[in-house]
Coordinates of C-alpha atoms in Angstrom, one line a residue:
M20 CA 12.0 31.3 24.6
L21 CA 8.8 33.0 23.4
M22 CA 5.5 31.1 23.1
R23 CA 2.5 32.7 21.6
F24 CA -0.5 32.0 24.0
D25 CA -4.2 32.6 22.5
P26 CA -6.7 32.0 25.3
F27 CA -9.7 31.6 23.1
R28 CA -8.1 29.1 21.1
E29 CA -7.2 27.3 23.8
L30 CA -10.4 27.2 25.2
A31 CA -12.1 25.4 22.8
F32 CA -9.8 22.7 22.4
R33 CA -10.4 22.0 25.6
E34 CA -14.1 21.9 25.0
L35 CA -14.5 20.0 21.9
D36 CA -11.9 17.4 23.7
R37 CA -14.9 17.5 26.5
M38 CA -17.4 16.9 23.7
S39 CA -15.4 14.5 21.7
Q40 CA -15.4 12.4 25.0
M41 CA -18.6 12.6 26.1
F42 CA -20.2 11.4 22.8
G43 CA -17.7 8.7 22.8
E44 CA -18.9 7.6 25.9
Q45 CA -22.2 7.5 24.9
G46 CA -21.7 5.1 22.4
G47 CA -22.0 8.3 20.0
A48 CA -21.1 8.7 16.3
L49 CA -18.0 10.4 17.0
Q50 CA -16.1 6.7 18.0
Q51 CA -12.5 6.1 16.5
R52 CA -13.7 3.9 13.0
T53 CA -10.3 3.8 11.5
M54 CA -7.4 1.4 12.0
P55 CA -4.2 3.6 12.9
I56 CA -1.2 2.5 10.8
D57 CA 2.8 2.9 11.1
A58 CA 4.5 3.0 7.3
F59 CA 8.4 3.1 6.1
R60 CA 10.4 2.1 3.7
D61 CA 13.3 -0.3 4.6
G62 CA 15.5 -0.7 0.9
D63 CA 13.6 -2.2 -1.5
R64 CA 10.1 -2.8 0.3
F65 CA 7.8 -0.7 2.3
I66 CA 6.6 -1.6 5.6
I67 CA 3.0 -1.0 6.7
R68 CA 1.7 -2.2 10.2
F69 CA -2.0 -1.6 10.9
D70 CA -3.4 -1.5 14.8
L71 CA -6.1 -4.4 15.1
P72 CA -6.1 -5.1 19.0
G73 CA -9.0 -8.5 19.3
V74 CA -9.3 -8.9 15.8
D75 CA -10.5 -12.0 14.6
R76 CA -7.5 -13.0 11.6
D77 CA -10.3 -14.7 9.3
S78 CA -12.5 -11.7 9.5
M79 CA -10.1 -9.8 7.8
E80 CA -9.9 -9.0 3.9
L81 CA -7.4 -7.6 1.9
T82 CA -7.4 -5.8 -1.4
A83 CA -5.3 -4.9 -4.0
D84 CA -7.3 -2.8 -6.9
K85 CA -4.6 -1.6 -9.4
N86 CA -2.9 1.2 -6.9
V87 CA -5.5 0.8 -3.9
L88 CA -5.4 -1.4 -1.2
T89 CA -8.3 -2.0 0.9
V90 CA -7.7 -3.3 4.4
R91 CA -11.1 -4.5 6.0
A92 CA -11.5 -5.6 9.3
E93 CA -14.8 -6.9 12.0
R94 CA -14.7 -6.8 15.5
T95 CA -17.6 -7.8 17.3
W96 CA -18.4 -8.7 20.7
K97 CA -21.4 -9.1 22.8
P98 CA -22.2 -10.0 26.5
G99 CA -23.1 -13.6 27.6
E100 CA -26.4 -14.7 29.1
G101 CA -26.8 -12.9 32.7
Q102 CA -23.3 -10.7 32.3
D103 CA -23.4 -7.0 33.5
V104 CA -21.8 -4.4 31.3
V105 CA -20.1 -2.2 33.3
A106 CA -17.7 -0.5 30.4
A107 CA -18.1 -1.0 27.1
E108 CA -15.4 1.4 25.3
R109 CA -13.6 -0.6 22.8
P110 CA -15.2 0.5 19.6
Q111 CA -17.4 -2.9 18.2
G112 CA -17.7 -3.6 14.0
V113 CA -16.4 -3.2 10.8
F114 CA -13.4 -0.9 10.3
T115 CA -12.2 0.1 6.5
R116 CA -8.4 1.8 5.6
Q117 CA -7.6 2.5 2.3
L118 CA -4.0 3.3 0.8
F119 CA -3.2 4.6 -2.4
L120 CA 0.0 2.9 -3.3
G121 CA 2.5 4.8 -5.9
D122 CA 3.1 2.9 -9.4
S123 CA 6.9 1.9 -8.3
L124 CA 5.2 -0.3 -6.3
D125 CA 5.1 -4.4 -6.6
V126 CA 1.4 -5.3 -5.5
D127 CA 1.1 -8.5 -7.1
Q128 CA 3.9 -9.1 -4.6
I129 CA 2.4 -8.2 -1.6
A130 CA 2.9 -10.2 1.1
A131 CA 0.9 -9.8 4.9
T132 CA 1.1 -11.4 8.1
Y133 CA -0.8 -11.0 11.3
D134 CA 0.4 -11.0 15.3
Q135 CA -0.3 -9.9 18.4
G136 CA -2.6 -8.0 17.0
V137 CA -1.0 -5.9 14.2
L138 CA -1.4 -6.5 10.5
T139 CA 2.0 -6.2 9.0
L140 CA 2.4 -6.0 5.3
V141 CA 5.0 -5.9 3.4
V142 CA 5.4 -3.9 -0.1
P143 CA 8.1 -4.4 -2.7
V144 CA 9.1 -2.2 -4.7
A145 CA 8.8 -2.6 -8.5
E146 CA 12.0 -3.4 -10.6
Q147 CA 11.9 -0.9 -12.6
P148 CA 13.8 -1.7 -16.5
K149 CA 17.1 -0.5 -16.3
P150 CA 18.7 1.6 -18.9
R151 CA 20.6 -0.4 -21.4
R152 CA 23.2 1.0 -24.6
L153 CA 22.2 1.4 -28.1
Q154 CA 24.8 0.8 -30.9
I155 CA 24.8 3.2 -33.3
T156 CA 25.5 2.8 -37.2
E157 CA 26.1 5.1 -40.2
S158 CA 22.8 4.9 -41.9
G159 CA 24.9 5.0 -45.5
A160 CA 27.2 2.4 -44.4
A161 CA 24.6 0.1 -42.6
A162 CA 22.6 0.4 -46.2
R163 CA 25.9 -0.9 -48.4
E164 CA 26.5 -3.4 -45.7
D165 CA 22.5 -5.5 -46.2
A166 CA 22.9 -5.1 -49.8
A167 CA 26.1 -7.0 -49.9
Q168 CA 25.0 -9.7 -47.9
D169 CA 21.7 -9.7 -49.7
G170 CA 23.8 -9.8 -52.3
A171 CA 26.2 -13.1 -50.8
T172 CA 22.7 -14.9 -49.9
Q173 CA 21.5 -14.4 -53.2
E174 CA 24.6 -15.7 -55.4
S175 CA 24.9 -18.7 -52.4
A176 CA 21.1 -19.5 -53.2
D177 CA 21.9 -19.5 -57.1
Q178 CA 25.4 -22.2 -56.5
K179 CA 23.3 -24.4 -54.3
A180 CA 20.4 -24.4 -57.1
T181 CA 23.1 -24.9 -60.3
V182 CA 24.6 -27.4 -58.5
S183 CA 21.5 -29.6 -57.2
T184 CA 20.7 -29.3 -61.1
S185 CA 23.6 -30.8 -62.9
A186 CA 23.7 -33.5 -60.0

């Protein structure tokens, strides 16, 4: 098995990784501000799971506007009186994630549950109108049938009018 190795590329990635760890430890701008997801289709529905450990359910907001689904959550922690912080690596603040949903999904029927730090959304696939068979009639024959029915209806109405006037 042959493997391609570029020492300069490996060195660049190692240096970038080291720098990101350094800034992350110092609370720099490179801290992770996303919420990881798993998304999959299960028959006629999509399941989306968001990792939100340590987030209070009441701080979450879920909105659907047309085909854009937005999840917003906030995690805060402040040390108590007299507590000396040794490490604070867990990201704090507001987290937002937007997903663009296809037109074939039923946004009005989304169900959401939150259990053990995982927000689970179930998005059903919208039921599509099924094709139906239409009856085709001959244009000349249909016009004659319509005229014949209209004539019979008029004749029946005339007979009723004659009966009611003679009585």
